[in-house]
Tab-separated table of N, CA and C in Angstrom:
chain	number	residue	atom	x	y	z
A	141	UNK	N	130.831	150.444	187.876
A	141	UNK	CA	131.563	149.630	186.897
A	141	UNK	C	130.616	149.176	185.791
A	142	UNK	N	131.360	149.026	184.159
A	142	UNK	CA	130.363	148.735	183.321
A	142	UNK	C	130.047	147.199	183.692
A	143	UNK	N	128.914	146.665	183.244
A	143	UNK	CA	128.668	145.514	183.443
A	143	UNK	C	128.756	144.946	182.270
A	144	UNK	N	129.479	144.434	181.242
A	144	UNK	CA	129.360	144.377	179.687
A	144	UNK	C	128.701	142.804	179.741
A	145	UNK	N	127.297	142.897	178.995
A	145	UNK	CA	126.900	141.703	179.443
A	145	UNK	C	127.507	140.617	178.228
A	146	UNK	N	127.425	139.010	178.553
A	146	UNK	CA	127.964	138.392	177.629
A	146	UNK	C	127.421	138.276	176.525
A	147	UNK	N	125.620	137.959	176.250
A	147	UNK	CA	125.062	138.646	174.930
A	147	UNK	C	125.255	138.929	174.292
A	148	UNK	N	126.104	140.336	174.887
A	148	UNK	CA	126.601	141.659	173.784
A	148	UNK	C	127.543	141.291	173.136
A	149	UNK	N	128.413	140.562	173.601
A	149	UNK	CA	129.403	140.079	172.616
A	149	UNK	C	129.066	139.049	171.593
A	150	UNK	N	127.905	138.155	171.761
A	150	UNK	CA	127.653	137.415	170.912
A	150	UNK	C	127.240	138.211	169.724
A	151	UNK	N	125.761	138.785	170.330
A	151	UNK	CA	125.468	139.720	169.171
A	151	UNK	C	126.173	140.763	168.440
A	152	UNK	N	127.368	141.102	168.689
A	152	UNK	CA	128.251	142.194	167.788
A	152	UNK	C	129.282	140.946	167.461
A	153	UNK	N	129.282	139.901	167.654
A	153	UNK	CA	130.363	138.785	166.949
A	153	UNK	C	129.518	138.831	165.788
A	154	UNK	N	128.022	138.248	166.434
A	154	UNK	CA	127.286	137.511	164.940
A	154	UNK	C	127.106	139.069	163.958
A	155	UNK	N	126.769	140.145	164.415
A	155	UNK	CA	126.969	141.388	163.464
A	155	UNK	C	127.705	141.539	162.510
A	156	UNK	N	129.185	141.986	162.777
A	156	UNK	CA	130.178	141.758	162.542
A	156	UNK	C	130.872	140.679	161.020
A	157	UNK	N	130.398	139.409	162.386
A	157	UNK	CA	131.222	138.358	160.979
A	157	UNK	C	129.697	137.870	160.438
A	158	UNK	N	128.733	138.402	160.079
A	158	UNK	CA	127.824	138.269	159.147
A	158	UNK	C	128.076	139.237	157.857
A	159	UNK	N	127.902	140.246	158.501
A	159	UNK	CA	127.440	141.699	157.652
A	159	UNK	C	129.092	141.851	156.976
A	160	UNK	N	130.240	140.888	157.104
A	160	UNK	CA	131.548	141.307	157.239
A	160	UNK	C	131.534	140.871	155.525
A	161	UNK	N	130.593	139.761	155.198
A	161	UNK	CA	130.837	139.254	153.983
A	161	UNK	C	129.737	140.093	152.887
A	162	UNK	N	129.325	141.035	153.481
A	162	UNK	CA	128.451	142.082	152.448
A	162	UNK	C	129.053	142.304	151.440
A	163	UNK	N	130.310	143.349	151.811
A	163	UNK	CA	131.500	143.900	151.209
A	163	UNK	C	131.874	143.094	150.148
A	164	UNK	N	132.283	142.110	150.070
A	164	UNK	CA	132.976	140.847	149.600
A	164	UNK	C	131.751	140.360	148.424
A	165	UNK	N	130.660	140.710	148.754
A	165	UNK	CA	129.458	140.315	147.751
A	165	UNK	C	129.095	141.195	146.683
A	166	UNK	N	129.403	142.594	147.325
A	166	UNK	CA	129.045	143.688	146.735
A	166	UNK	C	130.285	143.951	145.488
A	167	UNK	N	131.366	143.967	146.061
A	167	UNK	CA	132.756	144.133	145.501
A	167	UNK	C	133.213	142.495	144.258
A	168	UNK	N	132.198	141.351	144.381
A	168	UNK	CA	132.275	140.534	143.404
A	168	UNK	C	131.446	140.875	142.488
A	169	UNK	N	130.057	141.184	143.118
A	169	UNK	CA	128.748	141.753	142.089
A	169	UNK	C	129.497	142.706	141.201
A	170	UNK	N	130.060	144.118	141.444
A	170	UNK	CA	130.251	144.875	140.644
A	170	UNK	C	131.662	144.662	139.428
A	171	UNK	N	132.727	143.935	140.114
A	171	UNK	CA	133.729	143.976	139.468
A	171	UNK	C	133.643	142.246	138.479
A	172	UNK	N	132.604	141.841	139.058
A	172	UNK	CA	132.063	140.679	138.359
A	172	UNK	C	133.339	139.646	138.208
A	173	UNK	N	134.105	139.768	139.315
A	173	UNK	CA	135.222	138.611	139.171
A	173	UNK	C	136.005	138.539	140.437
A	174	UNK	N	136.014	137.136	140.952
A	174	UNK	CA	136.276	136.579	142.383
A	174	UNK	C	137.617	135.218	142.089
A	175	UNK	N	138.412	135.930	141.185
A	175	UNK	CA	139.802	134.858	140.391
A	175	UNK	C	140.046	134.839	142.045
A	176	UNK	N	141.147	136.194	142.951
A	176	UNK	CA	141.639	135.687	143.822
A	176	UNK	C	140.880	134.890	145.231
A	177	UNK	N	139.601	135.011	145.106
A	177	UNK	CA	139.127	134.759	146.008
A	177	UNK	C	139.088	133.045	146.033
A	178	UNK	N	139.642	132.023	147.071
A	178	UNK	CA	139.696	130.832	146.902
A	178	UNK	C	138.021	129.658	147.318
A	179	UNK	N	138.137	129.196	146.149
A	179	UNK	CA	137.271	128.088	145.894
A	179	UNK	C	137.272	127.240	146.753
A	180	UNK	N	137.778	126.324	147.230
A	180	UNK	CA	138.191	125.284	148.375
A	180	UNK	C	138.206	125.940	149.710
A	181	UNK	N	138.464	127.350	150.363
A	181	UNK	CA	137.977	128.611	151.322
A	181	UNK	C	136.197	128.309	151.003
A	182	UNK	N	135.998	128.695	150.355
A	182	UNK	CA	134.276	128.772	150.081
A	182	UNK	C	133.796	128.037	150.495
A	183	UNK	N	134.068	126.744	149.709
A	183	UNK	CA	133.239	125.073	149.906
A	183	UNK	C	133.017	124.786	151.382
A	184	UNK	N	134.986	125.032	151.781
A	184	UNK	CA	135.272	124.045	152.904
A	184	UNK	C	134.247	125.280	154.127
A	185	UNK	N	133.967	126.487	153.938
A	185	UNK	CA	133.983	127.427	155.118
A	185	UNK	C	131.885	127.564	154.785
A	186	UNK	N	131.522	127.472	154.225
A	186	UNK	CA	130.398	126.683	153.582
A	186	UNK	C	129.303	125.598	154.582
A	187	UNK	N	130.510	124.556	154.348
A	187	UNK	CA	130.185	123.482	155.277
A	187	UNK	C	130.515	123.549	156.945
A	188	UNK	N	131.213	124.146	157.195
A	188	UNK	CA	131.538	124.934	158.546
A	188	UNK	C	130.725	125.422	159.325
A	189	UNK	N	129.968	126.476	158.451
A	189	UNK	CA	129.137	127.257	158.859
A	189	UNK	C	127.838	126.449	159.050
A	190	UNK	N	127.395	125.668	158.080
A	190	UNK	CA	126.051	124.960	158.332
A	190	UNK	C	126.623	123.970	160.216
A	191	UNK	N	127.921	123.388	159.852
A	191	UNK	CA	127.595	123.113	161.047
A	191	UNK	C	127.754	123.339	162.498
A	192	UNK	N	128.386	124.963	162.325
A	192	UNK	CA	127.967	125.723	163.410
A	192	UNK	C	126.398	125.844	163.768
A	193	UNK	N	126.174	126.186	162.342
A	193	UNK	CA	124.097	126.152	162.772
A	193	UNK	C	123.786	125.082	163.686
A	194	UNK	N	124.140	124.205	163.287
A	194	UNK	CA	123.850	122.969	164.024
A	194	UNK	C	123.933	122.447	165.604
A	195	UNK	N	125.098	123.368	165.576
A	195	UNK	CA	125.706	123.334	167.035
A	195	UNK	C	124.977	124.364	167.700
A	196	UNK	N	124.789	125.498	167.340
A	196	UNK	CA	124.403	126.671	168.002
A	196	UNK	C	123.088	125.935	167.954
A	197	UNK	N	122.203	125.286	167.423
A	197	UNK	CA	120.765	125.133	167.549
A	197	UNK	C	121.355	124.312	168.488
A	198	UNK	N	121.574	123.442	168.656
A	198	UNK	CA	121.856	122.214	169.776
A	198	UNK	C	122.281	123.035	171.281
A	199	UNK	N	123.132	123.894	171.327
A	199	UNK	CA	123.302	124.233	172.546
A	199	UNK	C	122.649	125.992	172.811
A	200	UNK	N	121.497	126.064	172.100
A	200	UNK	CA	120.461	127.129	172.093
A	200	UNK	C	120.937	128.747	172.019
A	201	UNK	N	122.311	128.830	170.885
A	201	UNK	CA	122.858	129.560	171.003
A	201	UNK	C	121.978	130.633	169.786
A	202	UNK	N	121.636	131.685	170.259
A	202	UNK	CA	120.791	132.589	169.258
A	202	UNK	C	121.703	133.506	168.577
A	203	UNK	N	122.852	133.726	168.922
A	203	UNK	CA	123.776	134.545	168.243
A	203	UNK	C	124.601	133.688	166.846
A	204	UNK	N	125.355	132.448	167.517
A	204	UNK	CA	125.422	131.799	166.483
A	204	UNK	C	124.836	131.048	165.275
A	205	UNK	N	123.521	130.971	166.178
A	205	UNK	CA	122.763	129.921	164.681
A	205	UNK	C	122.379	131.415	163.871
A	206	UNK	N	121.603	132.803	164.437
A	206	UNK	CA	121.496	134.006	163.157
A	206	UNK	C	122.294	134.607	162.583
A	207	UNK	N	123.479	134.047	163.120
A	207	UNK	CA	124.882	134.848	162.007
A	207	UNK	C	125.255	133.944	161.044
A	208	UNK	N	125.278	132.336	161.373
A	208	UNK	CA	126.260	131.290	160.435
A	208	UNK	C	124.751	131.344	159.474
A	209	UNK	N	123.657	131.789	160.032
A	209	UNK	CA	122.522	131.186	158.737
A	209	UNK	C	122.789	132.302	157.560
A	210	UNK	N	122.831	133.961	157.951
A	210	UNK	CA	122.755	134.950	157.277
A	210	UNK	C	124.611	134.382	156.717
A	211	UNK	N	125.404	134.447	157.039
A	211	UNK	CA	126.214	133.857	157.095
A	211	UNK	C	126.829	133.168	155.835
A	212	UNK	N	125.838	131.721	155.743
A	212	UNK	CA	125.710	130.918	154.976
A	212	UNK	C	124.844	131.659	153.608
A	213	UNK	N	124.103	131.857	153.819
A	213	UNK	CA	123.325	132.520	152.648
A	213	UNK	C	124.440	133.639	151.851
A	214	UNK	N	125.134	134.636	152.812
A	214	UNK	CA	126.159	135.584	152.053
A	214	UNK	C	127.013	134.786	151.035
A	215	UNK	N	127.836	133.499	151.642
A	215	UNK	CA	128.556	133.053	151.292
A	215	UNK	C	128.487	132.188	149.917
A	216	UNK	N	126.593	131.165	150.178
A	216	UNK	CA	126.366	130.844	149.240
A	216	UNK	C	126.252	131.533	148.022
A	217	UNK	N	125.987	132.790	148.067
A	217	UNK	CA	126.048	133.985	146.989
A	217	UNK	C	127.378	134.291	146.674
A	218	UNK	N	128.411	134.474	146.890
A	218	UNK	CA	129.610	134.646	146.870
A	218	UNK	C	130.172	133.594	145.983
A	219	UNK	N	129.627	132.438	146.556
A	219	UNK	CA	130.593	131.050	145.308
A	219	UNK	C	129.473	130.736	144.282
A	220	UNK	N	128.319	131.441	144.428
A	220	UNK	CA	127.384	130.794	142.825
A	220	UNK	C	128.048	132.410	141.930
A	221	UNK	N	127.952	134.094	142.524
A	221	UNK	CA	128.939	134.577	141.488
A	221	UNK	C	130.176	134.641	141.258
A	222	UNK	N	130.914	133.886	142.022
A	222	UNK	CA	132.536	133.503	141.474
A	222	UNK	C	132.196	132.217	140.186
A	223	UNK	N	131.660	131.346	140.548
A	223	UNK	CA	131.132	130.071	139.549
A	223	UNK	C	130.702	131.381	138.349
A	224	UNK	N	129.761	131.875	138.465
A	224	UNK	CA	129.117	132.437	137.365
A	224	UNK	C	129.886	133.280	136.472
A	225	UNK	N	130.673	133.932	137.252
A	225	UNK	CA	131.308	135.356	136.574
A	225	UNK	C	132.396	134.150	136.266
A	226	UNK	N	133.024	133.116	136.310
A	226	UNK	CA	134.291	132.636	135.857
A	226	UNK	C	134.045	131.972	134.824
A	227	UNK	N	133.226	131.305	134.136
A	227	UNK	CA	132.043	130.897	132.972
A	227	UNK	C	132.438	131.852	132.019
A	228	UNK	N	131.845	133.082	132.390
A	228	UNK	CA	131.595	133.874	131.056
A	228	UNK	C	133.345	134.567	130.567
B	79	UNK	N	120.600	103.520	168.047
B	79	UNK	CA	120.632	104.655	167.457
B	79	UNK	C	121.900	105.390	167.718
B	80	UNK	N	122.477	105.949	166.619
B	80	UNK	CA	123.443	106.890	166.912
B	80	UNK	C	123.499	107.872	167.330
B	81	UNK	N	124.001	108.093	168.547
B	81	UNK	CA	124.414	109.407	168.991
B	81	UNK	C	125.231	110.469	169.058
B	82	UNK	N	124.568	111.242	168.066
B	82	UNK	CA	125.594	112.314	168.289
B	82	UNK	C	125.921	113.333	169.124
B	83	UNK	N	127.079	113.802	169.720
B	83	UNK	CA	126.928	114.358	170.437
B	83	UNK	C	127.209	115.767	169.802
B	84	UNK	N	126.701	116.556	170.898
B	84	UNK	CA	126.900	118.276	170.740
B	84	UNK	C	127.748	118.320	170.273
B	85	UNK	N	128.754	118.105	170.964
B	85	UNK	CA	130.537	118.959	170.819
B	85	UNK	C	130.680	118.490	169.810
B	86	UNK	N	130.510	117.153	168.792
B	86	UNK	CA	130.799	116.411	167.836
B	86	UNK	C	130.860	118.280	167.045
B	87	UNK	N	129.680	118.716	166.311
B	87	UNK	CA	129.153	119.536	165.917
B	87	UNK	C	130.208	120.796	166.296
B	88	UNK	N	130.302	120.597	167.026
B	88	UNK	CA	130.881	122.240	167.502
B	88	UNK	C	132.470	121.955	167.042
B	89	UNK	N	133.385	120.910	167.153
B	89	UNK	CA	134.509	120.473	166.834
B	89	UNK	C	134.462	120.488	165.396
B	90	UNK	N	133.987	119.748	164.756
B	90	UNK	CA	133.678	119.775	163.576
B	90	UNK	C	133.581	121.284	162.048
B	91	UNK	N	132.792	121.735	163.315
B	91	UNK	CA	132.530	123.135	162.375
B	91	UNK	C	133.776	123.935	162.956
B	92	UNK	N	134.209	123.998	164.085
B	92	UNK	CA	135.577	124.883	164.495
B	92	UNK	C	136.489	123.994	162.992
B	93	UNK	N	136.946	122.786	162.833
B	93	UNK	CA	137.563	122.594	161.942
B	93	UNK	C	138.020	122.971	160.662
B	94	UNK	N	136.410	123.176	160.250
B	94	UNK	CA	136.317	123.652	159.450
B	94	UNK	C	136.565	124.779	158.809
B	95	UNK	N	135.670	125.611	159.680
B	95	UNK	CA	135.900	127.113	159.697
B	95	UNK	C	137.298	127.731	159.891
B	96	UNK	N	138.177	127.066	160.305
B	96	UNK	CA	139.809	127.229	160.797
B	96	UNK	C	140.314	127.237	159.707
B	97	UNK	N	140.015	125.919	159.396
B	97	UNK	CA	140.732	124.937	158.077
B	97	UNK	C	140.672	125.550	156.453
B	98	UNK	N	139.624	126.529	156.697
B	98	UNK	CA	138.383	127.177	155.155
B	98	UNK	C	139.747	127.860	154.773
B	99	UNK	N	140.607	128.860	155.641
B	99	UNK	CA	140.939	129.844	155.254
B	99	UNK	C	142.644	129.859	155.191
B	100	UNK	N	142.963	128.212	155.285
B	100	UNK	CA	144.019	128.016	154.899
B	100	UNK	C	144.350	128.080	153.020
B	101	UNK	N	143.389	127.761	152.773
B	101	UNK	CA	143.959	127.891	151.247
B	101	UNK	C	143.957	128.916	150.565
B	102	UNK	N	142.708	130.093	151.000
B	102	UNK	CA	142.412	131.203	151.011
B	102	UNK	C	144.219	131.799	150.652
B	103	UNK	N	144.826	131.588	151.944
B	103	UNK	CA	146.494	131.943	152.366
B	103	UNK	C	147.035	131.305	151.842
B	104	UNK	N	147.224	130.449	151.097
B	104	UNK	CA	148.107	129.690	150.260
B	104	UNK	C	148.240	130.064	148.768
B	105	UNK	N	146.646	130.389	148.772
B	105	UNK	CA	146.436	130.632	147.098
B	105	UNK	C	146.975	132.188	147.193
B	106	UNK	N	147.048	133.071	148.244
B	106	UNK	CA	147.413	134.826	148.165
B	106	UNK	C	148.897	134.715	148.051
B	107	UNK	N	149.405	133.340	148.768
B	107	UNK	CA	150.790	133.610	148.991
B	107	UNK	C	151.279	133.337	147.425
B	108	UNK	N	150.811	132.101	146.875
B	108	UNK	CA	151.309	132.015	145.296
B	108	UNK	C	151.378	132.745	144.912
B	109	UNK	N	149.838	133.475	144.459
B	109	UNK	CA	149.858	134.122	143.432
B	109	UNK	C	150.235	135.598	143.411
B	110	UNK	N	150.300	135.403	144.514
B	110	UNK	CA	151.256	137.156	145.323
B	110	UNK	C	150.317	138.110	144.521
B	111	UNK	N	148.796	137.875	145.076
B	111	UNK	CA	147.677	138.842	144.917
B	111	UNK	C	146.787	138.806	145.338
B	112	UNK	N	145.850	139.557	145.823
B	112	UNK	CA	144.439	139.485	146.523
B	112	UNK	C	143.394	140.047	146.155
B	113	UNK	N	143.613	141.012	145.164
B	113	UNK	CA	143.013	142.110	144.397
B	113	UNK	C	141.249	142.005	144.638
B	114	UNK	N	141.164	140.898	144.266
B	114	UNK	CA	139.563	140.676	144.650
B	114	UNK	C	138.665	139.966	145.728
B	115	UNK	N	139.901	139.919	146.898
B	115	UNK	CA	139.081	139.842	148.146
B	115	UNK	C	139.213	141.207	148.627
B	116	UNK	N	138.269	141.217	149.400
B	116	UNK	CA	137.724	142.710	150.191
B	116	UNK	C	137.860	143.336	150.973
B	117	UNK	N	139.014	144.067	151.118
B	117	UNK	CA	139.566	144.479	152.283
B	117	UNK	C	138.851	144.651	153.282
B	118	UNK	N	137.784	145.452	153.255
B	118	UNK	CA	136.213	145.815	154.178
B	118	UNK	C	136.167	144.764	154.715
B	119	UNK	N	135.998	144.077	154.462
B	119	UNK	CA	135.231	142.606	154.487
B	119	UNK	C	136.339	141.546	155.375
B	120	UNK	N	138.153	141.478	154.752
B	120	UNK	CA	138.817	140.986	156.330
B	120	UNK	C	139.056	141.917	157.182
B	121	UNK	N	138.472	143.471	157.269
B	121	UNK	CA	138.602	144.495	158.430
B	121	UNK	C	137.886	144.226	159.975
B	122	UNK	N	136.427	144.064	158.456
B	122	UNK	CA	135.341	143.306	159.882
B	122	UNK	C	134.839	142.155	160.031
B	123	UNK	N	135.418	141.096	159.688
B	123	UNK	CA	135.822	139.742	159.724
B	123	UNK	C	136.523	139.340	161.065
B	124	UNK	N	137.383	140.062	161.052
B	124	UNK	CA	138.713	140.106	161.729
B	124	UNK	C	138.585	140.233	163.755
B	125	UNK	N	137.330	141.931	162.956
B	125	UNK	CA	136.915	142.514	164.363
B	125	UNK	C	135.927	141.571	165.060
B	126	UNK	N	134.755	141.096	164.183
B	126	UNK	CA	134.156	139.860	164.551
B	126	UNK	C	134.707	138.849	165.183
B	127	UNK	N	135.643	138.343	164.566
B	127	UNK	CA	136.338	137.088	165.218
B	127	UNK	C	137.150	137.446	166.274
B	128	UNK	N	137.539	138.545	166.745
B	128	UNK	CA	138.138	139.115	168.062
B	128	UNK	C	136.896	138.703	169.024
B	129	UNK	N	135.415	139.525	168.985
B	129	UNK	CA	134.168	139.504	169.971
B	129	UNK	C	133.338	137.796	169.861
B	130	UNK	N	133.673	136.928	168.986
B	130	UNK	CA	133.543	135.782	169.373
B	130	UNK	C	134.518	135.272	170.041
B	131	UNK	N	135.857	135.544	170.258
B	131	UNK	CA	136.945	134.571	170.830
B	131	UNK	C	136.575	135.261	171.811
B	132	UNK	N	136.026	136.562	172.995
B	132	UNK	CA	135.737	137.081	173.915
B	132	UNK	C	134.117	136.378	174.584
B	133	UNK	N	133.025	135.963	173.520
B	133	UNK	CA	131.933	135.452	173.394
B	133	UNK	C	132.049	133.813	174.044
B	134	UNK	N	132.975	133.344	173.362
B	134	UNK	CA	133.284	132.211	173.710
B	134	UNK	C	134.015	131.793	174.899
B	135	UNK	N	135.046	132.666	175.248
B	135	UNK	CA	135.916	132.397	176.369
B	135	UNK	C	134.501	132.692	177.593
B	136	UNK	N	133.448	133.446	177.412
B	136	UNK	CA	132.671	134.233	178.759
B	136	UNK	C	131.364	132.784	178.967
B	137	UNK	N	131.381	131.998	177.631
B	137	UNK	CA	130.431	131.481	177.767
B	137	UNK	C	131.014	129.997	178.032
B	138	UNK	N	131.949	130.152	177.537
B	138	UNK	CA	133.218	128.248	177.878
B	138	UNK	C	133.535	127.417	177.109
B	139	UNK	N	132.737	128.038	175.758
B	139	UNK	CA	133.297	127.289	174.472
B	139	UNK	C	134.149	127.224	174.254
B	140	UNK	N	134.445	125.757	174.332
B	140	UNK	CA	136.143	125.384	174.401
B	140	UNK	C	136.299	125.486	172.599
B	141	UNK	N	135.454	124.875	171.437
B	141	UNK	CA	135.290	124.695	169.817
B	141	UNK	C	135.133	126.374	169.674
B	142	UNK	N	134.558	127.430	170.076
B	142	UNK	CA	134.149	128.661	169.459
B	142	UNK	C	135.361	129.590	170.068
B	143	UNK	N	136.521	128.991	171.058
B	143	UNK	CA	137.346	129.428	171.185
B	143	UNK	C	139.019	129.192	170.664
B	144	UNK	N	139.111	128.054	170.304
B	144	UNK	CA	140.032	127.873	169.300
B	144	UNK	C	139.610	127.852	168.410
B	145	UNK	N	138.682	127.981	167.315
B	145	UNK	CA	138.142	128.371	166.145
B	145	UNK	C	139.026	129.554	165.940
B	146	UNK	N	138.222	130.312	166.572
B	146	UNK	CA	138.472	131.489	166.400
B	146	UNK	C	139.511	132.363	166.490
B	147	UNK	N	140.663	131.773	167.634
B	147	UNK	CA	141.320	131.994	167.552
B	147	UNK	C	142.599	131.189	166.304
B	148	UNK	N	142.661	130.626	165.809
B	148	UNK	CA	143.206	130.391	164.797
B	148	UNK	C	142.599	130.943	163.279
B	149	UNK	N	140.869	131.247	163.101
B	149	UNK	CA	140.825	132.061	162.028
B	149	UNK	C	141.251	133.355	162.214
B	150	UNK	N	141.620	133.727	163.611
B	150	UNK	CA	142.160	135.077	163.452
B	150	UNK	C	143.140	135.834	163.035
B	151	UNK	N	144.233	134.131	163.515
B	151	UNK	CA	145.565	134.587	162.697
B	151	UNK	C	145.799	134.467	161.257
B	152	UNK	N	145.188	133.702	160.476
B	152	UNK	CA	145.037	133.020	159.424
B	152	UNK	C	144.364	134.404	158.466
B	153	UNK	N	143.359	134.953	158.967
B	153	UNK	CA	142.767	135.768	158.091
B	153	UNK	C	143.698	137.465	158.151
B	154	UNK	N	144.250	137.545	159.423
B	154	UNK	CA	145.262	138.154	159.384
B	154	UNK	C	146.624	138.385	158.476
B	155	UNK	N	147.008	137.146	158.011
B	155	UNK	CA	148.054	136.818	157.858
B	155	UNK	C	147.604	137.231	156.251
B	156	UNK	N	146.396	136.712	156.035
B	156	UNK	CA	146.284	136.831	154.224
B	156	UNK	C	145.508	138.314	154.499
B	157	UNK	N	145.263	139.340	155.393
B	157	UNK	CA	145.244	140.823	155.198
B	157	UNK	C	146.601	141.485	154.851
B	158	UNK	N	147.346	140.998	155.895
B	158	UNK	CA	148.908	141.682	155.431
B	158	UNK	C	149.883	140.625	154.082
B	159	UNK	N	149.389	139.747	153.611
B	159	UNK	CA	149.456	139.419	151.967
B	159	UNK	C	148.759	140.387	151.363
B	160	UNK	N	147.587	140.673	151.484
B	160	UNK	CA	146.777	141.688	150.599
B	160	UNK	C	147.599	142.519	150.198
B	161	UNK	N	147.485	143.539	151.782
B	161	UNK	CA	148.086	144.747	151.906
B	161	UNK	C	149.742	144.836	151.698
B	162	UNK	N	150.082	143.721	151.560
B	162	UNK	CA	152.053	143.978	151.570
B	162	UNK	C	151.870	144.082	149.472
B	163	UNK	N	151.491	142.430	149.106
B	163	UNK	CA	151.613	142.424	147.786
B	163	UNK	C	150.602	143.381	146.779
B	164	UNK	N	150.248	144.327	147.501
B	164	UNK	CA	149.241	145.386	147.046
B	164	UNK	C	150.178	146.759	146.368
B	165	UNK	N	151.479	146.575	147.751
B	165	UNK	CA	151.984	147.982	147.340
B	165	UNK	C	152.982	147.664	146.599
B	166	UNK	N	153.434	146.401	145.979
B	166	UNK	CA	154.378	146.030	145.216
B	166	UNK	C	154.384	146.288	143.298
């Protein structure tokens, strides 16, 4: 029988919904406009994520604190070029 | 001194993270468009948040399991907005 360890699921969660917001970065970078993408989604999911970090550091979770950090960083990129590209 | 506790953190950010992607769905349903969120991006979003609600149930997170399971339907719900008001 497989033994699917629980790990594995962390680490293809944090994979997954990290690398999930690449797309979404790449596809604002080029088309240089994030109108439908929601502002108040960003902020509020933003602050979420930092305090998943928080939690996952607190209960020594290594899957969650390296996905919400990479995570956070995607995202923070995501709402400084929606801000930027909606300016010009 | 104040104490905070763990779960504080873990409740908190499930809130959040739940909560992010309600407007996300509100603003697709108005404006009956999505054009510039990323399909890629709620494909494997989506799949992610399936292997954390599996991550969480194995490990007992009671916060990383209703999180998740409510961003699942939520981000769902504004894929088939995408994809319905896409072919219109």
């Amino acid at each position: 029988m497989i033994n699917l360890n629980i790990e594995f699921f962390g680490y293809f969660a944090a994979i997954l919904t990290t690398l999930a917001f690449l797309p979404q970065l790449i596809k604002t970078f080029k088309t240089k406009k994030a109108e439908d993408v929601s502002l108040i989604t960003l902020i509020m999911f933003l602050t979420g994520v930092l305090s998943w970090i928080i939690y996952g550091y607190k209960i020594s979770s290594t899957p969650i604190l390296i996905a919400n950090v990479i995570t956070f960083i995607l995202n923070l990129l995501i709402l400084i070029f929606k801000v930027t590209f909606a300016k010009k």
